[in-house]
């Protein structure tokens, strides 16, 4: 991508839908991909994000927010079956996410390997896992020059994080799935301390508000208890990891407080969860204070007293269905296949049994369809099964509701908000609600809801900040001060420093390039000086260390009389000096063809005094004042030069009235006369209109009467007393030998430090 100040946001998934999250960020030639999930409602290639729409070899980094399949399951396919390996991209996720992701993907491969829609092999999965780089929360990571990111806790599930991404100074916060409510084992999502330019945030629940945690837990345990009392089985379809651990903590505590339930078993039907429980115990330090304090007292909250992992021999579902009342947590949460689907088909015809949907259900899944309480469901074999099992919905989904999401969006204060991971209707309602809220507050926040493959382009002002360091930082600048130095750019950051500090701060050395050019010219030295004075005003004349005559033009160009019919131009090369040297060269080469030269040299005379030069500094200043006076007189008609005599104490008492001034007479009364202070050139007049008019004419007069040398005052003085009016110099600590290359007309010389 070309270097552009426009941020492109393209959703390869989760654009006005829930599932296959995949967000592509492109800015100033950098490409970052956030999440690579599959869609739970589809299988095989249809479940993938639109991976063919991106050249994966150009990706600089892939950031995975958490281990859920709809955010991470397509990672192996992208790493092993696209051209991602042809580039230099890296993959990052937190330490807990990588640990759980391994088991999640092993289970994903196992359940899909029997199908013809398998996306990748176990070998490809292991290859991809070895390339994932684990990171910690609050760790600053720089995957490539110009790009950095910091993970922040996102709640939701163990190891989930949101990424604050910095691409060439543009800050983007990508939340993934997050929760702002602290539950029994996780901390709530953090608000990063830095204000991002763009917020990419989930909109799963739209404008829906969820009940509080305490009320929700009470309703959940009461519902489970009532189903047990009526002699039924309780089915809790959950994913193996995430909300399942939260439900287990709630149930284990409730059973502990109710001895009458001790003979009712709670089963956890997931080998995957059993494997991952060790991961939960390993990363206790990433959980909330309640879990950490219990663990510090040698009370491991994940060693459950009333919950057992259910062995799964052939026909175990029938044995559980025919047995006494019990509670079973079974995966998957969407009831598409697996143990949860098998148990549902067995328990659906019995009205004593109860199904409790505890998480968000994606459109197109059985978990979403059964919430409408249909009379029948279709079994995996195509058979029709009557539904008499009770169906209840209690959201333990660790997603933000409207109140939490809107509060977070307001706290972040991003200029642009991009809504993702939400169904079209819910997303549209959230956009409308937030737009109205910002409008009422008169805040200019733009909210976007892009569809899949719809590229959203956001433009930002190209405001760049340079940090002054070294010598330039010794004295704090004041308002309107002009600071000059070398601007050093590295990885889209800018540093301003004095050339003398270049070696100390940048590891580089500086040099001064001195240029020389020889000219063969058949005119006299006095005539050359006369033409230079006529063009540039006053010039400085002297001798160099070898006794060679030198004229310095505008303080930067030395014209040397090196031989009878030879002149040498010498100057330190800069953009402005080179321009002046070009003009001097053009002037000198045209002297012998100038009509003024012919006229001046047609008879014997001296060039000691010329009509356009005066070698006496005092006389020169008087002449300058006279010329300004003539200019003003031509405009206003009556200008007087007031030059009072200095008379000790009387002069001090009169103050400004006794200073040299030009008086512009406007009328006989003198009430509108303008006084121009010849020291400060300030104009004073009772009439603002007259004062402004005189100031404008005075500016024109100064510009007109000033010579080029006066307008461009730079360099050091060159006078007959100078031992060497022009010396080659280098700001480099390491001086290299001067090498000269000559041709018949020009000589170039450079003093270069390596």
XYZ file of C-alpha atoms in Angstrom:
754
model
C 0.000 0.000 0.000
C 1.308 3.443 -0.869
C 2.297 5.806 1.909
C -0.996 7.520 2.639
C -2.474 9.490 5.559
C -5.726 7.538 5.147
C -6.544 4.585 7.418
C -8.316 1.739 5.615
C -10.451 -0.599 7.724
C -11.660 -3.712 5.891
C -13.684 -6.433 7.600
C -13.119 -9.921 6.192
C -15.614 -11.129 8.781
C -17.839 -9.874 11.661
C -19.109 -6.991 9.518
C -22.809 -6.685 10.454
C -22.657 -10.297 11.641
C -21.430 -12.282 14.655
C -18.730 -14.801 13.783
C -15.436 -15.164 11.822
C -13.977 -11.967 13.250
C -11.213 -10.642 10.996
C -10.362 -6.941 10.761
C -7.666 -5.578 8.408
C -6.013 -2.234 9.201
C -3.855 -0.522 6.555
C -2.040 2.767 7.119
C 1.148 4.261 5.653
C 2.195 1.020 4.006
C 1.636 -1.108 7.127
C -0.971 -3.891 7.403
C -2.245 -5.264 10.724
C -4.881 -8.019 11.033
C -6.912 -8.344 14.235
C -8.437 -11.803 14.872
C -8.884 -14.683 12.433
C -11.984 -16.674 13.414
C -14.467 -19.039 11.792
C -18.255 -18.773 11.635
C -19.903 -21.338 13.972
C -23.034 -21.568 11.820
C -21.062 -22.848 8.791
C -18.516 -25.570 8.180
C -15.442 -26.046 6.009
C -14.392 -23.282 3.623
C -17.730 -21.491 4.076
C -16.886 -20.823 7.725
C -13.684 -18.928 6.926
C -13.335 -15.148 6.635
C -12.980 -13.800 3.086
C -9.269 -14.650 3.055
C -8.880 -14.372 -0.731
C -9.449 -10.620 -0.562
C -6.044 -9.928 1.043
C -2.444 -10.512 0.004
C -1.320 -12.126 3.246
C 2.376 -11.757 2.399
C 1.980 -8.002 3.011
C 0.695 -8.464 6.559
C 3.077 -7.142 9.220
C 1.319 -8.638 12.250
C -1.709 -10.747 13.218
C -3.118 -10.018 16.683
C -5.455 -12.565 18.326
C -7.608 -11.198 21.162
C -8.736 -14.524 22.730
C -9.042 -18.261 22.106
C -12.711 -18.584 21.055
C -13.158 -20.269 17.680
C -14.940 -17.302 16.131
C -11.811 -15.231 16.792
C -8.898 -17.658 16.382
C -9.790 -20.908 14.577
C -8.866 -19.707 11.055
C -5.334 -18.781 12.140
C -3.751 -22.100 11.127
C -5.398 -22.008 7.703
C -4.110 -18.471 7.080
C -0.590 -19.255 8.280
C -0.202 -22.536 6.427
C -2.469 -22.352 3.363
C -2.096 -18.756 2.197
C 1.036 -16.844 1.190
C 1.423 -15.469 4.727
C 4.736 -17.341 5.090
C 6.120 -15.493 2.047
C 6.138 -12.244 4.014
C 7.636 -11.157 7.300
C 4.432 -11.160 9.325
C 4.313 -12.283 12.953
C 1.484 -13.637 15.094
C 0.835 -12.491 18.664
C -1.501 -13.540 21.490
C -1.269 -13.534 25.278
C 0.348 -16.411 27.209
C -2.969 -17.861 28.536
C -4.573 -17.524 25.095
C -1.766 -19.481 23.441
C -1.927 -22.215 26.099
C -5.684 -22.701 25.691
C -5.599 -22.146 21.912
C -3.447 -25.259 21.570
C -6.092 -27.478 23.189
C -8.934 -25.708 21.379
C -7.331 -26.339 18.005
C -6.543 -29.974 18.819
C -10.216 -30.479 19.608
C -11.231 -28.514 16.491
C -9.058 -30.723 14.272
C -10.315 -33.898 15.970
C -13.983 -33.037 15.485
C -13.504 -31.875 11.880
C -11.005 -34.527 10.664
C -13.805 -37.017 10.097
C -15.486 -34.549 7.796
C -14.557 -33.805 4.227
C -14.630 -30.116 5.185
C -11.456 -30.292 7.309
C -9.574 -27.005 6.889
C -6.110 -28.272 7.845
C -4.213 -31.257 9.208
C -2.842 -31.841 12.731
C 0.676 -31.357 11.336
C -0.210 -27.933 9.902
C -1.784 -27.007 13.216
C 1.409 -27.884 15.118
C 3.492 -25.915 12.610
C 1.388 -22.819 13.106
C 1.428 -23.093 16.909
C 5.224 -23.050 16.957
C 5.264 -19.661 15.214
C 2.959 -17.841 17.647
C 4.671 -15.254 19.857
C 3.131 -14.984 23.363
C 2.946 -11.564 25.036
C 1.899 -10.214 28.427
C -0.660 -7.573 29.328
C 0.731 -4.002 29.311
C 3.824 -5.112 27.393
C 4.938 -2.760 24.609
C 5.620 -4.788 21.450
C 7.176 -3.482 18.222
C 6.611 -6.079 15.460
C 8.178 -3.880 12.765
C 9.461 -0.306 12.346
C 6.654 2.209 12.720
C 4.216 -0.242 14.387
C 3.742 -1.002 18.079
C 0.939 -2.288 20.295
C 0.072 -2.833 23.958
C -2.377 -5.524 25.174
C -4.868 -4.548 27.900
C -7.146 -6.835 29.929
C -10.533 -7.306 28.257
C -12.354 -9.578 30.738
C -14.562 -11.978 28.695
C -12.419 -15.129 29.083
C -9.048 -16.079 30.518
C -6.265 -14.278 28.612
C -8.596 -12.094 26.545
C -7.144 -8.713 25.691
C -7.799 -5.607 23.656
C -4.988 -4.120 21.590
C -3.958 -0.463 21.544
C -2.165 -0.265 18.185
C 0.107 2.565 17.095
C 0.832 2.790 13.357
C 3.079 5.744 12.485
C 1.572 7.775 15.324
C -2.064 6.875 14.574
C -3.624 5.072 17.556
C -6.310 2.407 17.101
C -8.001 0.498 19.940
C -9.391 -2.903 18.906
C -11.456 -4.412 21.733
C -12.367 -7.864 20.428
C -14.954 -9.343 22.825
C -14.835 -7.607 26.180
C -16.700 -7.316 29.455
C -16.856 -4.357 31.809
C -18.307 -6.417 34.671
C -16.023 -8.237 37.094
C -17.342 -11.752 37.590
C -16.289 -14.571 39.903
C -12.877 -15.142 38.346
C -12.018 -12.443 35.774
C -11.110 -8.790 36.013
C -13.193 -6.333 34.042
C -11.940 -4.712 30.854
C -9.520 -1.823 31.284
C -9.790 1.636 29.770
C -6.389 2.387 28.190
C -4.736 5.553 29.536
C -4.113 6.859 26.008
C -6.892 8.357 23.885
C -7.036 6.535 20.526
C -7.946 8.102 17.207
C -10.107 5.120 16.221
C -12.091 2.684 18.398
C -13.110 -0.654 16.860
C -15.593 -2.127 19.301
C -18.011 -5.051 19.507
C -21.762 -4.423 19.316
C -23.053 -7.913 20.135
C -26.007 -6.860 22.291
C -26.774 -3.576 20.538
C -29.045 -1.508 22.812
C -30.080 -4.459 24.972
C -29.491 -4.152 28.727
C -28.680 -7.237 30.803
C -29.596 -7.812 34.416
C -27.030 -7.466 37.182
C -24.758 -10.327 38.183
C -26.315 -10.975 41.596
C -29.886 -11.072 40.261
C -28.785 -13.230 37.347
C -26.994 -15.768 39.567
C -29.989 -15.979 41.926
C -32.390 -16.594 39.057
C -30.035 -19.184 37.556
C -29.565 -21.237 40.738
C -33.294 -21.042 41.557
C -34.158 -22.295 38.064
C -31.690 -25.197 38.311
C -33.018 -26.107 41.754
C -36.665 -26.072 40.581
C -35.890 -28.442 37.654
C -34.127 -30.832 40.064
C -37.119 -30.744 42.449
C -39.486 -31.789 39.688
C -37.297 -34.788 38.961
C -35.781 -33.531 35.727
C -32.318 -33.254 34.177
C -30.687 -29.871 33.600
C -28.798 -29.324 30.344
C -26.433 -26.364 30.190
C -24.944 -26.134 26.688
C -21.696 -24.183 27.027
C -18.391 -23.940 25.310
C -15.660 -25.967 26.958
C -13.822 -22.866 28.096
C -14.831 -19.413 29.125
C -18.306 -19.091 30.612
C -18.292 -22.773 31.639
C -15.746 -22.073 34.383
C -17.901 -19.217 35.673
C -20.978 -21.478 35.831
C -19.001 -24.202 37.606
C -17.901 -21.740 40.284
C -21.525 -20.618 40.804
C -22.928 -24.157 40.966
C -20.170 -25.469 43.253
C -20.789 -22.648 45.732
C -24.577 -23.134 45.576
C -24.304 -26.907 46.157
C -22.005 -26.228 49.120
C -24.721 -24.085 50.740
C -27.531 -26.635 50.075
C -26.862 -30.071 51.624
C -30.100 -31.438 50.133
C -28.432 -31.232 46.692
C -25.268 -33.136 47.624
C -26.680 -36.363 46.202
C -27.451 -34.675 42.868
C -24.373 -34.940 40.633
C -23.031 -32.128 38.453
C -21.207 -33.413 35.396
C -18.819 -31.603 33.145
C -18.930 -33.458 29.828
C -15.735 -32.215 28.198
C -12.297 -33.777 27.991
C -11.079 -30.487 26.578
C -12.157 -28.634 29.705
C -10.376 -31.154 31.896
C -7.138 -30.575 29.995
C -7.495 -26.821 30.125
C -8.248 -26.676 33.829
C -4.498 -26.937 34.424
C -4.094 -23.774 32.333
C -6.598 -21.948 34.534
C -4.695 -22.974 37.634
C -1.400 -21.849 36.028
C -2.639 -18.358 35.251
C -4.326 -17.574 38.563
C -2.284 -14.333 38.674
C -4.220 -12.937 35.696
C -7.585 -13.314 37.478
C -9.331 -11.038 39.940
C -8.403 -10.431 43.568
C -11.028 -12.853 44.914
C -9.496 -15.818 43.073
C -5.929 -14.764 43.882
C -6.655 -14.395 47.611
C -8.324 -17.815 47.785
C -5.410 -19.391 45.972
C -2.951 -17.686 48.361
C -4.788 -19.408 51.254
C -4.246 -22.785 49.534
C -7.916 -22.857 48.552
C -7.794 -23.561 44.839
C -11.188 -22.436 43.521
C -10.857 -24.674 40.443
C -10.656 -27.864 42.469
C -14.423 -28.433 42.610
C -15.963 -30.405 45.470
C -19.357 -31.154 43.933
C -18.507 -31.340 40.239
C -16.950 -34.259 38.409
C -15.688 -34.671 34.899
C -17.859 -37.133 33.029
C -16.121 -40.066 31.336
C -17.499 -40.502 27.827
C -17.567 -44.208 26.886
C -19.880 -45.349 24.110
C -23.535 -44.835 25.043
C -22.852 -42.550 28.033
C -25.583 -40.121 26.926
C -28.276 -42.843 27.248
C -27.032 -43.846 30.692
C -27.220 -40.258 31.905
C -30.678 -39.763 30.366
C -32.069 -42.873 32.032
C -30.453 -42.077 35.385
C -31.581 -39.908 38.306
C -31.789 -36.098 38.121
C -28.485 -34.366 37.450
C -26.922 -31.237 35.977
C -24.758 -31.551 32.856
C -22.592 -28.871 31.290
C -21.905 -30.042 27.761
C -20.303 -28.487 24.711
C -20.784 -26.966 22.229
C -22.808 -23.974 23.300
C -24.645 -23.616 19.964
C -26.073 -27.187 20.059
C -24.887 -27.873 16.515
C -23.283 -31.272 17.184
C -21.472 -33.073 19.970
C -22.519 -34.047 23.506
C -24.883 -31.111 24.054
C -26.844 -31.990 20.883
C -26.987 -35.695 21.781
C -28.346 -34.971 25.264
C -30.898 -32.469 23.916
C -32.357 -35.018 21.511
C -32.650 -37.569 24.330
C -34.159 -35.187 26.904
C -36.376 -33.054 24.612
C -39.536 -35.260 24.833
C -39.670 -35.140 28.698
C -41.312 -32.034 30.177
C -39.568 -32.568 33.531
C -36.214 -31.761 31.946
C -34.918 -28.228 31.461
C -32.630 -26.521 28.937
C -30.936 -23.300 30.043
C -29.191 -21.240 27.354
C -26.502 -19.296 29.203
C -24.632 -17.481 26.436
C -25.096 -15.468 23.275
C -26.477 -17.581 20.434
C -25.534 -16.805 16.846
C -28.250 -16.582 14.223
C -28.572 -19.802 12.217
C -27.726 -22.124 15.121
C -30.100 -24.482 16.964
C -29.440 -22.624 20.225
C -30.956 -19.495 18.668
C -33.861 -21.358 17.006
C -34.932 -23.308 20.120
C -35.318 -20.096 22.119
C -38.558 -19.540 20.169
C -39.821 -22.766 21.837
C -40.886 -24.707 18.724
C -43.090 -27.780 19.151
C -40.588 -29.971 17.330
C -36.878 -30.069 16.550
C -35.047 -31.898 13.778
C -32.512 -34.490 14.926
C -29.062 -34.973 13.444
C -30.394 -37.967 11.508
C -33.244 -35.903 10.051
C -35.887 -37.319 12.347
C -38.530 -35.155 14.027
C -38.382 -34.981 17.814
C -41.173 -33.467 19.943
C -39.959 -30.688 22.211
C -41.426 -30.710 25.684
C -38.276 -29.784 27.574
C -38.510 -26.313 29.149
C -36.313 -23.647 27.559
C -34.936 -20.676 29.499
C -32.431 -18.021 28.572
C -30.085 -16.404 31.069
C -27.176 -14.540 29.578
C -23.887 -15.252 31.312
C -22.208 -14.186 28.102
C -19.249 -11.994 29.022
C -20.099 -9.325 26.463
C -20.936 -5.735 27.262
C -24.568 -4.671 27.157
C -25.689 -1.228 26.010
C -25.020 0.615 29.260
C -21.519 -0.826 29.613
C -20.654 -0.403 25.925
C -21.902 3.187 25.686
C -20.060 4.122 28.876
C -16.831 2.610 27.528
C -17.186 4.403 24.180
C -17.656 7.709 26.003
C -14.645 7.083 28.273
C -12.351 6.238 25.360
C -13.248 9.479 23.508
C -12.158 8.340 20.052
C -12.832 10.534 17.036
C -14.094 7.559 15.012
C -16.003 4.524 16.359
C -16.274 1.408 14.177
C -18.914 -1.125 15.263
C -18.186 -4.802 14.539
C -19.282 -8.232 15.816
C -23.000 -7.528 15.848
C -26.042 -8.382 13.779
C -27.231 -5.696 11.398
C -30.348 -4.713 13.363
C -28.631 -4.581 16.765
C -25.712 -2.674 15.291
C -27.997 -0.145 13.593
C -29.880 0.533 16.822
C -26.639 1.022 18.750
C -25.361 3.450 16.109
C -28.594 5.454 16.247
C -28.552 5.599 20.050
C -24.893 6.658 20.265
C -25.266 9.205 17.454
C -28.196 10.831 19.255
C -26.272 10.871 22.546
C -23.219 12.570 21.001
C -25.424 15.023 19.108
C -27.121 16.110 22.335
C -23.688 16.793 23.816
C -22.549 18.610 20.673
C -19.623 16.193 20.273
C -18.253 15.403 16.830
C -17.868 11.616 17.021
C -18.410 9.636 13.830
C -19.850 6.104 14.136
C -19.398 3.583 11.324
C -20.993 0.174 10.665
C -19.163 -1.329 7.664
C -20.308 -4.567 6.039
C -17.955 -7.407 5.156
C -15.482 -6.410 2.401
C -16.649 -2.788 2.543
C -13.466 -0.738 2.966
C -13.895 2.143 5.376
C -11.407 4.960 4.708
C -10.752 7.438 7.501
C -8.631 10.528 6.860
C -6.624 12.313 9.510
C -4.746 15.572 9.535
C -1.087 15.007 8.813
C 0.048 16.721 11.991
C 3.586 15.671 12.813
C 5.449 16.456 15.998
C 9.237 16.678 16.194
C 11.069 16.345 19.490
C 13.942 18.799 19.992
C 16.916 17.186 21.736
C 20.515 17.994 22.584
C 21.694 21.573 22.264
C 18.312 22.744 20.937
C 16.616 21.533 24.120
C 18.899 23.476 26.472
C 16.864 26.664 26.142
C 13.058 26.334 26.117
C 11.636 28.211 23.105
C 9.293 31.128 23.555
C 6.170 31.831 21.543
C 6.884 32.800 17.906
C 10.515 31.670 18.185
C 11.928 30.080 15.038
C 13.898 26.906 15.732
C 16.183 25.572 13.040
C 18.108 22.320 12.932
C 18.334 18.956 11.260
C 15.069 16.994 11.087
C 15.836 13.291 11.534
C 13.082 10.813 10.646
C 13.114 7.225 11.861
C 10.160 4.814 11.993
C 7.701 7.702 11.507
C 9.059 9.594 14.536
C 10.792 12.933 14.091
C 13.697 14.469 15.988
C 15.060 17.996 15.615
C 18.687 18.528 16.591
C 21.650 20.806 16.085
C 24.044 19.559 13.357
C 26.801 19.451 15.967
C 24.809 16.857 17.938
C 24.285 14.584 14.953
C 27.116 12.205 15.816
C 26.142 11.923 19.498
C 22.456 11.242 18.943
C 22.249 9.683 15.467
C 25.668 8.078 15.059
C 26.316 10.189 11.979
C 28.967 12.813 11.248
C 28.574 16.071 9.336
C 30.722 17.807 6.758
C 30.968 21.095 4.935
C 31.279 20.974 1.147
C 33.345 23.865 -0.185
C 32.929 24.554 -3.884
C 35.356 26.407 -6.165
C 34.912 27.550 -9.722
C 37.576 29.199 -11.899
C 36.668 31.724 -14.593
C 38.881 33.108 -17.375
C 37.936 36.767 -17.847
C 39.651 39.554 -19.790
C 38.510 42.565 -17.722
C 40.068 44.478 -14.851
C 39.596 43.802 -11.125
C 38.099 47.265 -10.528
C 35.463 46.705 -13.183
C 34.499 43.382 -11.568
C 34.122 45.094 -8.191
C 32.064 47.909 -9.772
C 29.576 45.418 -11.273
C 29.309 43.414 -8.021
C 28.616 46.598 -6.047
C 26.039 47.665 -8.571
C 24.152 44.379 -8.240
C 24.566 43.477 -4.554
C 25.187 46.834 -2.880
C 28.162 46.998 -0.553
C 30.794 44.256 -0.809
C 33.707 43.453 1.489
C 37.217 43.593 0.076
C 40.394 42.147 1.578
C 43.324 39.772 1.149
C 43.528 36.061 1.921
C 46.472 34.415 3.728
C 48.413 34.222 0.456
C 47.939 37.910 -0.270
C 45.381 37.306 -3.017
C 42.725 39.974 -3.482
C 39.256 38.837 -2.286
C 35.801 40.371 -2.626
C 33.149 38.806 -0.404
C 29.627 39.061 -1.841
C 26.657 38.986 0.547
C 28.915 37.508 3.196
C 29.026 34.049 1.633
C 30.686 34.101 -1.820
C 34.393 34.892 -2.170
C 35.618 36.174 -5.540
C 39.436 35.831 -5.685
C 41.808 37.430 -8.206
C 44.024 34.327 -8.492
C 45.780 35.285 -11.777
C 45.970 38.162 -14.256
C 42.996 36.989 -16.315
C 41.551 34.446 -13.858
C 38.958 34.695 -11.085
C 38.064 31.943 -8.601
C 34.664 31.725 -6.907
C 34.654 29.919 -3.548
C 31.756 29.218 -1.169
C 30.346 26.739 1.365
C 27.639 24.793 -0.405
C 24.091 25.292 0.825
C 20.839 25.755 -1.041
C 20.886 29.558 -0.644
C 24.649 29.937 -1.134
C 24.536 27.886 -4.346
C 21.797 30.162 -5.653
C 23.842 33.294 -4.885
C 26.942 31.720 -6.466
C 24.969 31.044 -9.647
C 23.901 34.691 -9.840
C 27.485 35.927 -9.192
C 28.808 33.602 -11.884
C 26.196 34.791 -14.382
C 27.014 38.426 -13.596
C 30.795 38.017 -13.943
C 30.634 36.047 -17.188
C 28.499 38.827 -18.700
C 30.781 41.742 -17.691
C 32.747 41.846 -20.962
C 29.491 42.027 -22.932
C 27.788 44.640 -20.759
C 27.113 48.077 -22.405
C 27.946 49.697 -19.044
C 31.393 48.089 -19.138
C 32.057 49.421 -22.634
C 31.044 52.926 -21.587
C 33.170 52.892 -18.426
C 36.299 51.535 -20.145
C 36.128 53.756 -23.284
C 38.300 56.432 -21.575
C 40.845 56.610 -18.792
C 39.262 57.193 -15.369
C 39.409 55.902 -11.820
C 36.898 53.467 -10.248
C 37.600 54.662 -6.728
C 34.134 56.215 -6.387
C 31.014 55.030 -8.127
C 27.527 56.449 -8.228
C 26.067 53.244 -6.745
C 28.622 52.626 -3.973
C 29.937 54.414 -0.946
C 32.655 52.919 1.168
C 31.979 54.971 4.288
C 29.546 53.326 6.669
C 28.349 56.604 8.167
C 27.742 58.173 4.775
C 25.976 55.004 3.671
C 23.438 55.221 6.508
C 22.804 58.907 5.741
C 22.274 58.080 2.076
C 19.808 55.331 3.061
C 17.802 57.820 5.152
C 17.825 60.316 2.314
C 16.532 57.716 -0.120
C 13.719 56.768 2.246
C 12.890 60.459 2.643
C 12.820 60.918 -1.150
C 10.496 57.910 -1.475
C 8.108 59.254 1.159
C 8.286 62.744 -0.362
C 7.247 61.331 -3.716
C 4.141 59.865 -2.075
C 3.145 62.536 0.446
C 4.798 65.716 -0.888
C 6.153 67.228 2.354
C 8.689 65.280 4.435
C 11.077 66.884 6.940
C 14.182 65.358 8.490
C 14.323 66.132 12.204
C 17.910 65.701 13.554
C 18.081 67.331 17.029
C 21.341 68.106 18.753
C 22.215 66.040 21.842
C 22.338 68.223 24.942
C 22.972 66.106 28.072
C 20.207 66.203 30.713
C 17.802 68.140 28.524
C 17.943 65.329 25.979
C 17.073 62.741 28.637
C 14.142 64.785 29.883
C 12.630 65.245 26.418
C 12.906 61.507 25.696
C 11.341 60.344 22.461
C 10.553 63.877 21.265
C 14.282 64.552 20.919
C 15.061 61.462 18.780
C 15.889 61.561 15.071
C 12.759 61.304 12.984
C 11.178 61.883 9.628
C 8.060 64.035 9.843
C 5.413 63.536 7.175
C 3.274 66.705 6.924
C -0.350 66.090 6.023
C -1.787 69.604 6.512
C -0.863 73.024 7.854
C -2.411 72.391 11.258
C 0.029 69.573 12.022
C -2.682 67.592 13.855
C -2.305 64.582 11.544
C 1.460 64.670 11.067
C 3.168 61.262 11.136
C 6.510 60.826 12.936
C 8.867 58.035 11.824
C 11.484 57.143 14.448
C 14.738 56.624 12.538
C 16.071 54.227 15.201
C 13.100 51.880 15.500
C 11.292 52.883 12.265
C 8.095 53.002 14.315
C 5.339 55.296 13.011
C 3.292 57.436 15.403
C 0.293 59.509 14.365
C -2.969 60.664 16.010
C -4.891 59.276 13.034
C -4.906 55.477 12.685
C -5.802 55.755 9.012
C -2.815 58.004 8.262
C -0.502 55.866 10.409
C -1.411 52.661 8.550
C -0.960 54.410 5.176
C 2.493 55.738 6.165
C 3.525 52.312 7.510
C 2.592 50.688 4.190
C 4.565 53.232 2.157
C 7.512 52.993 4.593
C 7.664 49.212 4.083
C 7.812 49.741 0.328
C 10.513 52.375 0.747
C 12.743 50.127 2.879
C 12.387 47.274 0.403
C 13.161 49.555 -2.533
C 16.258 51.288 -1.164
C 17.831 48.157 0.427
C 20.519 46.383 -1.519
C 20.663 42.604 -1.896
C 23.525 42.465 0.602
C 21.416 44.281 3.199
C 18.471 41.966 2.575
C 20.622 38.868 2.900
C 22.945 39.558 5.825
C 24.863 36.411 6.748
C 28.367 35.025 7.058
C 31.363 36.599 8.825
C 33.014 39.909 8.129
C 35.774 40.024 5.535
C 38.081 43.007 5.897
C 41.686 43.835 5.032
C 42.620 43.069 8.646
C 41.432 39.446 8.377
C 44.335 37.070 8.078
C 42.209 34.611 6.157
C 38.792 35.824 5.003
C 37.821 32.388 3.766
C 38.810 29.143 5.473
C 37.533 25.680 4.740
C 35.844 24.300 7.811
C 34.169 21.069 8.893
C 31.753 20.395 11.735
C 32.765 16.765 11.764
C 34.986 15.546 14.580
C 36.824 13.407 12.062
C 38.535 15.475 9.360
C 39.233 13.683 6.122
C 41.821 14.705 3.584
C 40.678 17.194 0.977
C 40.635 15.798 -2.525
C 40.495 18.099 -5.529
C 39.416 17.263 -9.021
C 40.158 19.905 -11.654
C 39.170 20.558 -15.227
C 40.181 23.547 -17.436
C 37.293 25.732 -16.225
C 36.026 24.484 -12.845
C 37.296 23.045 -9.617
C 35.097 21.173 -7.104
C 36.347 20.567 -3.587
C 34.692 18.655 -0.759
C 35.674 18.128 2.853
C 33.883 14.902 3.721
C 33.888 12.986 7.007
C 32.992 9.344 6.906
